Short mmCIF file of C-alpha atoms and ligand atoms in Angstrom, two decimals:
data_model
loop_
_atom_site.label_atom_id
_atom_site.label_comp_id
_atom_site.label_asym_id
_atom_site.label_seq_id
_atom_site.Cartn_x
_atom_site.Cartn_y
_atom_site.Cartn_z
CA MET X 1 -19.09 -1.95 2.98
CA THR X 2 -17.32 -3.69 0.14
CA LEU X 3 -14.91 -1.17 -1.32
CA LEU X 4 -12.97 -3.34 -3.72
CA SER X 5 -14.21 -6.48 -5.38
CA VAL X 6 -11.81 -8.44 -7.54
CA ALA X 7 -13.28 -11.31 -9.56
CA HIS X 8 -11.61 -13.90 -11.77
CA LEU X 9 -8.61 -11.67 -12.37
CA SER X 10 -5.98 -13.13 -14.71
CA LYS X 11 -2.78 -11.97 -16.36
CA SER X 12 -0.15 -13.86 -18.29
CA PHE X 13 3.25 -12.83 -19.65
CA ASP X 14 4.53 -14.83 -22.63
CA GLY X 15 2.85 -18.01 -21.48
CA VAL X 16 3.58 -17.51 -17.78
CA GLN X 17 0.28 -17.31 -15.87
CA ALA X 18 1.34 -14.63 -13.36
CA VAL X 19 -2.17 -14.19 -11.93
CA ASP X 20 -4.69 -16.97 -12.46
CA ASP X 21 -8.41 -16.51 -11.73
CA VAL X 22 -7.99 -14.55 -8.48
CA SER X 23 -11.06 -13.26 -6.62
CA PHE X 24 -11.29 -11.40 -3.30
CA ASP X 25 -13.12 -8.54 -1.55
CA LEU X 26 -11.83 -5.69 0.60
CA GLU X 27 -13.98 -3.70 3.02
CA ALA X 28 -13.63 -0.04 3.99
CA GLY X 29 -11.39 0.29 7.07
CA GLN X 30 -9.91 -3.17 6.53
CA LEU X 31 -6.22 -4.09 6.25
CA LEU X 32 -5.91 -6.92 3.77
CA ALA X 33 -2.49 -8.54 3.35
CA LEU X 34 -1.61 -10.19 0.06
CA ILE X 35 1.16 -12.68 0.77
CA GLY X 36 2.95 -15.47 -1.05
CA PRO X 37 6.46 -16.53 -2.05
CA ASN X 38 8.51 -14.55 -4.59
CA GLY X 39 6.99 -14.71 -8.05
CA ALA X 40 3.54 -15.61 -6.70
CA GLY X 41 1.88 -12.74 -8.60
CA LYS X 42 1.45 -10.17 -5.82
CA SER X 43 2.92 -7.19 -7.68
CA THR X 44 1.10 -8.17 -10.88
CA CYS X 45 -2.17 -8.09 -8.91
CA PHE X 46 -1.30 -4.67 -7.51
CA ASN X 47 -0.37 -3.32 -10.90
CA MET X 48 -3.68 -4.39 -12.40
CA ILE X 49 -5.58 -2.67 -9.58
CA ASN X 50 -3.61 0.57 -9.93
CA GLY X 51 -3.85 0.53 -13.73
CA GLN X 52 -0.18 -0.09 -14.60
CA LEU X 53 -1.17 -3.40 -16.21
CA LYS X 54 -4.26 -4.42 -18.16
CA PRO X 55 -5.79 -7.73 -17.07
CA ASN X 56 -6.35 -10.50 -19.64
CA ALA X 57 -9.59 -11.36 -17.90
CA GLY X 58 -11.62 -10.54 -14.81
CA SER X 59 -13.19 -7.51 -13.20
CA ILE X 60 -12.00 -5.04 -10.57
CA ARG X 61 -14.88 -3.14 -9.03
CA PHE X 62 -13.95 -0.15 -6.89
CA ASP X 63 -16.68 1.96 -5.33
CA GLY X 64 -19.18 1.16 -8.08
CA HIS X 65 -16.77 1.48 -11.03
CA ASP X 66 -15.16 -1.32 -13.00
CA ILE X 67 -11.61 0.00 -13.06
CA ALA X 68 -10.03 -2.99 -14.87
CA GLY X 69 -8.04 -1.60 -17.78
CA MET X 70 -8.54 2.05 -16.83
CA ARG X 71 -5.55 4.43 -16.96
CA PRO X 72 -3.57 4.85 -13.70
CA ARG X 73 -4.35 8.56 -13.51
CA ASP X 74 -8.11 7.95 -13.80
CA ILE X 75 -7.97 5.24 -11.14
CA TRP X 76 -6.01 7.61 -8.89
CA ARG X 77 -8.67 10.27 -9.42
CA LEU X 78 -11.37 7.89 -8.19
CA GLY X 79 -9.51 7.63 -4.88
CA VAL X 80 -7.01 4.80 -5.19
CA GLY X 81 -3.69 5.85 -3.65
CA ARG X 82 -0.38 4.08 -3.34
CA THR X 83 2.72 4.65 -1.33
CA PHE X 84 5.58 3.28 -3.35
CA GLN X 85 5.82 5.88 -6.07
CA ILE X 86 8.09 8.66 -5.00
CA ALA X 87 8.43 11.67 -7.27
CA ALA X 88 11.85 12.31 -8.77
CA THR X 89 11.89 15.69 -7.02
CA PHE X 90 11.32 14.15 -3.56
CA ASN X 91 14.87 14.62 -2.29
CA SER X 92 15.16 18.22 -3.51
CA MET X 93 12.30 19.41 -1.29
CA THR X 94 11.60 19.60 2.42
CA VAL X 95 9.18 17.23 4.15
CA LEU X 96 6.54 19.97 4.30
CA GLU X 97 6.99 20.98 0.65
CA ASN X 98 6.53 17.39 -0.49
CA VAL X 99 3.22 17.07 1.33
CA GLN X 100 2.12 20.50 0.05
CA MET X 101 2.93 19.38 -3.49
CA ALA X 102 0.82 16.28 -3.00
CA LEU X 103 -2.10 18.39 -1.77
CA LEU X 104 -1.73 20.72 -4.73
CA SER X 105 -1.53 17.78 -7.07
CA ARG X 106 -4.83 16.56 -5.70
CA GLU X 107 -6.34 19.85 -6.74
CA ARG X 108 -4.62 19.55 -10.10
CA ARG X 109 -2.83 22.82 -9.57
CA ILE X 110 0.53 21.16 -10.02
CA TYR X 111 1.13 23.10 -13.22
CA GLY X 112 1.85 26.37 -11.40
CA LEU X 113 5.37 27.43 -10.39
CA PHE X 114 6.18 25.89 -7.05
CA ARG X 115 7.80 29.01 -5.62
CA ARG X 116 4.65 31.03 -6.14
CA VAL X 117 2.54 28.59 -4.21
CA ALA X 118 4.92 27.77 -1.37
CA SER X 119 2.60 29.10 1.32
CA TRP X 120 -0.41 27.19 0.09
CA LYS X 121 -1.91 24.34 2.01
CA GLU X 122 0.62 24.71 4.80
CA GLU X 123 -1.91 24.13 7.55
CA GLU X 124 -3.40 21.07 5.87
CA ALA X 125 0.07 19.70 5.11
CA MET X 126 1.13 20.18 8.73
CA ALA X 127 -2.02 18.35 9.85
CA LEU X 128 -1.03 15.39 7.67
CA LEU X 129 2.52 15.46 9.03
CA ASP X 130 1.05 15.49 12.52
CA LEU X 131 -0.95 12.34 11.66
CA VAL X 132 2.23 10.47 10.73
CA GLY X 133 4.31 11.96 13.56
CA MET X 134 6.59 14.07 11.35
CA THR X 135 5.87 17.72 12.30
CA ALA X 136 9.27 18.10 13.97
CA HIS X 137 10.89 17.24 10.62
CA ALA X 138 8.72 19.54 8.47
CA GLN X 139 11.50 21.93 7.45
CA ARG X 140 14.17 19.30 6.85
CA SER X 141 15.19 18.19 3.39
CA CYS X 142 13.83 14.77 2.49
CA ALA X 143 17.33 13.86 1.29
CA VAL X 144 18.61 13.65 4.89
CA LEU X 145 15.75 11.67 6.45
CA ALA X 146 16.17 8.26 8.03
CA TYR X 147 14.59 5.45 6.02
CA GLY X 148 11.66 4.92 8.37
CA ASP X 149 10.89 8.65 8.27
CA VAL X 150 10.86 8.62 4.44
CA LYS X 151 8.18 5.93 4.70
CA ARG X 152 6.12 8.15 7.01
CA VAL X 153 6.37 11.03 4.54
CA GLU X 154 5.33 8.65 1.74
CA LEU X 155 2.27 7.76 3.79
CA ALA X 156 1.43 11.46 4.36
CA ILE X 157 1.79 12.06 0.61
CA ALA X 158 -0.55 9.16 -0.16
CA LEU X 159 -3.06 10.47 2.39
CA ALA X 160 -2.95 13.93 0.79
CA ASN X 161 -5.01 12.50 -2.07
CA ASP X 162 -7.66 11.50 0.47
CA PRO X 163 -7.70 7.91 -0.81
CA ARG X 164 -10.55 5.49 -0.13
CA LEU X 165 -8.26 2.60 -1.04
CA LEU X 166 -4.53 2.54 -0.34
CA LEU X 167 -2.25 0.09 -2.15
CA MET X 168 1.08 -0.60 -0.43
CA ASP X 169 3.43 -2.99 -2.22
CA GLU X 170 6.09 -3.96 0.33
CA PRO X 171 5.79 -0.69 2.28
CA THR X 172 8.24 -1.79 4.95
CA ALA X 173 10.96 -3.27 2.71
CA GLY X 174 14.36 -2.39 4.15
CA MET X 175 13.02 -1.31 7.52
CA ALA X 176 14.06 -2.63 10.93
CA PRO X 177 11.46 -4.87 12.68
CA GLN X 178 10.38 -2.20 15.16
CA GLU X 179 9.97 0.41 12.40
CA ARG X 180 7.92 -2.08 10.39
CA ASN X 181 5.54 -2.62 13.26
CA GLU X 182 5.28 1.11 13.94
CA LEU X 183 4.47 1.94 10.32
CA MET X 184 1.84 -0.77 10.06
CA SER X 185 0.26 0.18 13.44
CA LEU X 186 0.03 3.74 12.19
CA THR X 187 -1.46 2.60 8.88
CA ALA X 188 -3.98 0.40 10.70
CA ARG X 189 -5.04 3.24 12.98
CA LEU X 190 -5.49 5.67 10.07
CA ALA X 191 -7.38 3.07 8.04
CA LYS X 192 -9.83 2.54 10.92
CA GLU X 193 -10.21 6.26 11.70
CA ARG X 194 -10.76 7.29 8.09
CA GLY X 195 -12.47 4.17 6.75
CA ILE X 196 -9.70 3.62 4.20
CA GLY X 197 -9.31 0.12 2.79
CA VAL X 198 -5.66 -0.98 2.68
CA LEU X 199 -4.23 -3.72 0.48
CA PHE X 200 -0.59 -4.47 1.26
CA THR X 201 2.15 -7.00 0.64
CA GLU X 202 4.76 -7.73 3.25
CA HIS X 203 7.49 -10.32 3.69
CA SER X 204 7.61 -10.38 7.47
CA MET X 205 5.05 -12.90 8.72
CA ASP X 206 5.35 -11.29 12.15
CA VAL X 207 4.12 -7.96 10.74
CA VAL X 208 1.41 -9.58 8.63
CA PHE X 209 0.00 -11.66 11.46
CA SER X 210 0.08 -8.71 13.86
CA HIS X 211 -1.62 -6.10 11.70
CA ALA X 212 -3.73 -7.60 8.92
CA ASP X 213 -7.47 -8.06 9.47
CA LYS X 214 -7.54 -10.61 6.69
CA LEU X 215 -4.92 -12.39 4.57
CA ILE X 216 -5.02 -13.84 1.11
CA VAL X 217 -2.27 -16.15 -0.05
CA LEU X 218 -1.07 -16.50 -3.64
CA ALA X 219 1.12 -19.27 -4.99
CA ARG X 220 2.03 -19.45 -8.69
CA GLY X 221 -0.68 -16.95 -9.51
CA ARG X 222 -3.50 -18.80 -7.76
CA LEU X 223 -5.28 -17.87 -4.56
CA ILE X 224 -4.69 -20.83 -2.26
CA ALA X 225 -6.00 -19.56 1.07
CA GLU X 226 -8.00 -16.73 2.59
CA GLY X 227 -8.74 -15.94 6.24
CA ASP X 228 -7.56 -14.31 9.44
CA ALA X 229 -4.07 -14.74 10.90
CA GLU X 230 -5.05 -17.78 12.92
CA ALA X 231 -6.58 -19.59 9.93
CA ILE X 232 -3.63 -18.81 7.65
CA ARG X 233 -1.04 -19.77 10.25
CA ASN X 234 -2.62 -23.19 10.55
CA ASP X 235 -3.30 -23.76 6.87
CA ALA X 236 -1.45 -26.83 5.60
CA ARG X 237 -1.20 -25.61 1.99
CA VAL X 238 0.19 -22.25 3.10
CA ARG X 239 2.84 -23.93 5.23
CA GLU X 240 3.68 -26.15 2.31
CA VAL X 241 4.30 -23.29 -0.16
CA TYR X 242 6.41 -21.46 2.41
CA LEU X 243 8.43 -24.53 3.33
CA GLY X 244 12.11 -23.78 2.93
CA THR X 245 11.59 -20.02 2.47
CA GLY X 246 12.57 -19.25 6.06
CA ALA X 247 9.15 -17.76 6.86
CA SER X 248 8.17 -18.02 10.49
CA PHE X 249 4.64 -19.03 11.44
CA ALA X 250 5.09 -18.83 15.19
CA PRO X 251 2.65 -16.58 17.07
CA ARG X 252 4.07 -13.13 17.77
CA ALA X 253 4.40 -13.69 21.50
CA VAL X 254 6.60 -16.71 20.88
CA LEU X 255 8.77 -14.79 18.40
CA ASN X 256 9.25 -11.96 20.88
CA ALA X 257 10.08 -14.34 23.71
CA GLY X 258 12.60 -16.00 21.43
CA ALA X 259 14.19 -12.70 20.46
CA SER X 260 14.66 -11.46 24.01
CA SER X 261 16.08 -14.66 25.47
P1 LIG E 11 5.54 -11.23 -6.69
O1 LIG E 11 5.27 -9.76 -6.60
O2 LIG E 11 4.58 -12.07 -5.94
O3 LIG E 11 6.96 -11.58 -6.34
P2 LIG E 11 5.20 -10.86 -9.56
O4 LIG E 11 3.80 -10.43 -9.72
O5 LIG E 11 6.25 -9.80 -9.63
O6 LIG E 11 5.35 -11.71 -8.22
O7 LIG E 11 5.54 -11.96 -10.66
C1 LIG E 11 4.69 -13.06 -10.96
C2 LIG E 11 5.23 -13.82 -12.15
O8 LIG E 11 5.08 -13.05 -13.34
C3 LIG E 11 6.71 -14.18 -12.07
O9 LIG E 11 6.89 -15.43 -12.70
C4 LIG E 11 7.38 -13.08 -12.87
O10 LIG E 11 8.58 -13.52 -13.40
C5 LIG E 11 6.34 -12.81 -13.94
N1 LIG E 11 6.35 -11.41 -14.39
C6 LIG E 11 6.02 -10.33 -13.63
N2 LIG E 11 6.09 -9.20 -14.34
C7 LIG E 11 6.47 -9.57 -15.60
C8 LIG E 11 6.72 -8.86 -16.83
N3 LIG E 11 6.57 -7.53 -16.88
N4 LIG E 11 7.10 -9.57 -17.91
C9 LIG E 11 7.22 -10.91 -17.86
N5 LIG E 11 7.01 -11.64 -16.75
C10 LIG E 11 6.64 -10.99 -15.63
MG1 LIG E 12 6.39 -8.17 -5.85
#
């Protein structure tokens, strides 16, 4: 089922065409990677889908609604989640409390005093922490977590809203290669189990080629290629735009063999 349908999306900033006539579809349960060199327009695309930016032209259909130009909060209410926005209070609470807050926020009960509602949603929050493998850390302060574990909590928080579409702009930035692969395997499994569509950007070609069901490639705001890992790896235009960026297009097996020798 087509969950997200982007058509002829465009955005310019003071004469710079950041996103230029971009169209693509995303299915429920699918992991779609949006890749491209720095400045290609990936974040601008994301920010139009989540409502942070208004498009100059084009439509963004999500689950029957045209969400282009809608407010972020209203888009979030329709079931579009994202993982990169951490609340300012994140570090002052435990892992469990953060997920509880996210669950409460979903129910729009966030206005109550936190202390009075501390026992709410504990079971549901623990179930989410179990999904991301963080139950053992439930009572720890988020301030002391390892980076990869923060990312898992971010994912649990995003899932608390029960999203149909999850937007992840560079979810694994700053993570070690193994952690990157673990986080994306987990995301892929949850997306399949729950039928969530995932749109993500990622710098590591190894991660992208291993986990994405489909890739779309942007260069200077334009969509230059679309397909599975095999098709993108062998695409002459894609190789051309990545030339000199240090990106590796070797199959994963070759990369791993290279790393261990
Ligand atoms: P990516 O995420 O692929 O690195 P961006 O979407 O951040 O690319 O940027 C695309 C282009 O739009 C770049 O040329 C960038 O400088 C420009 N741009 C992005 N955001 C703004 C902004 N708020 N104001 C002006 N120019 C911007
Ligand atoms: Mg970006």
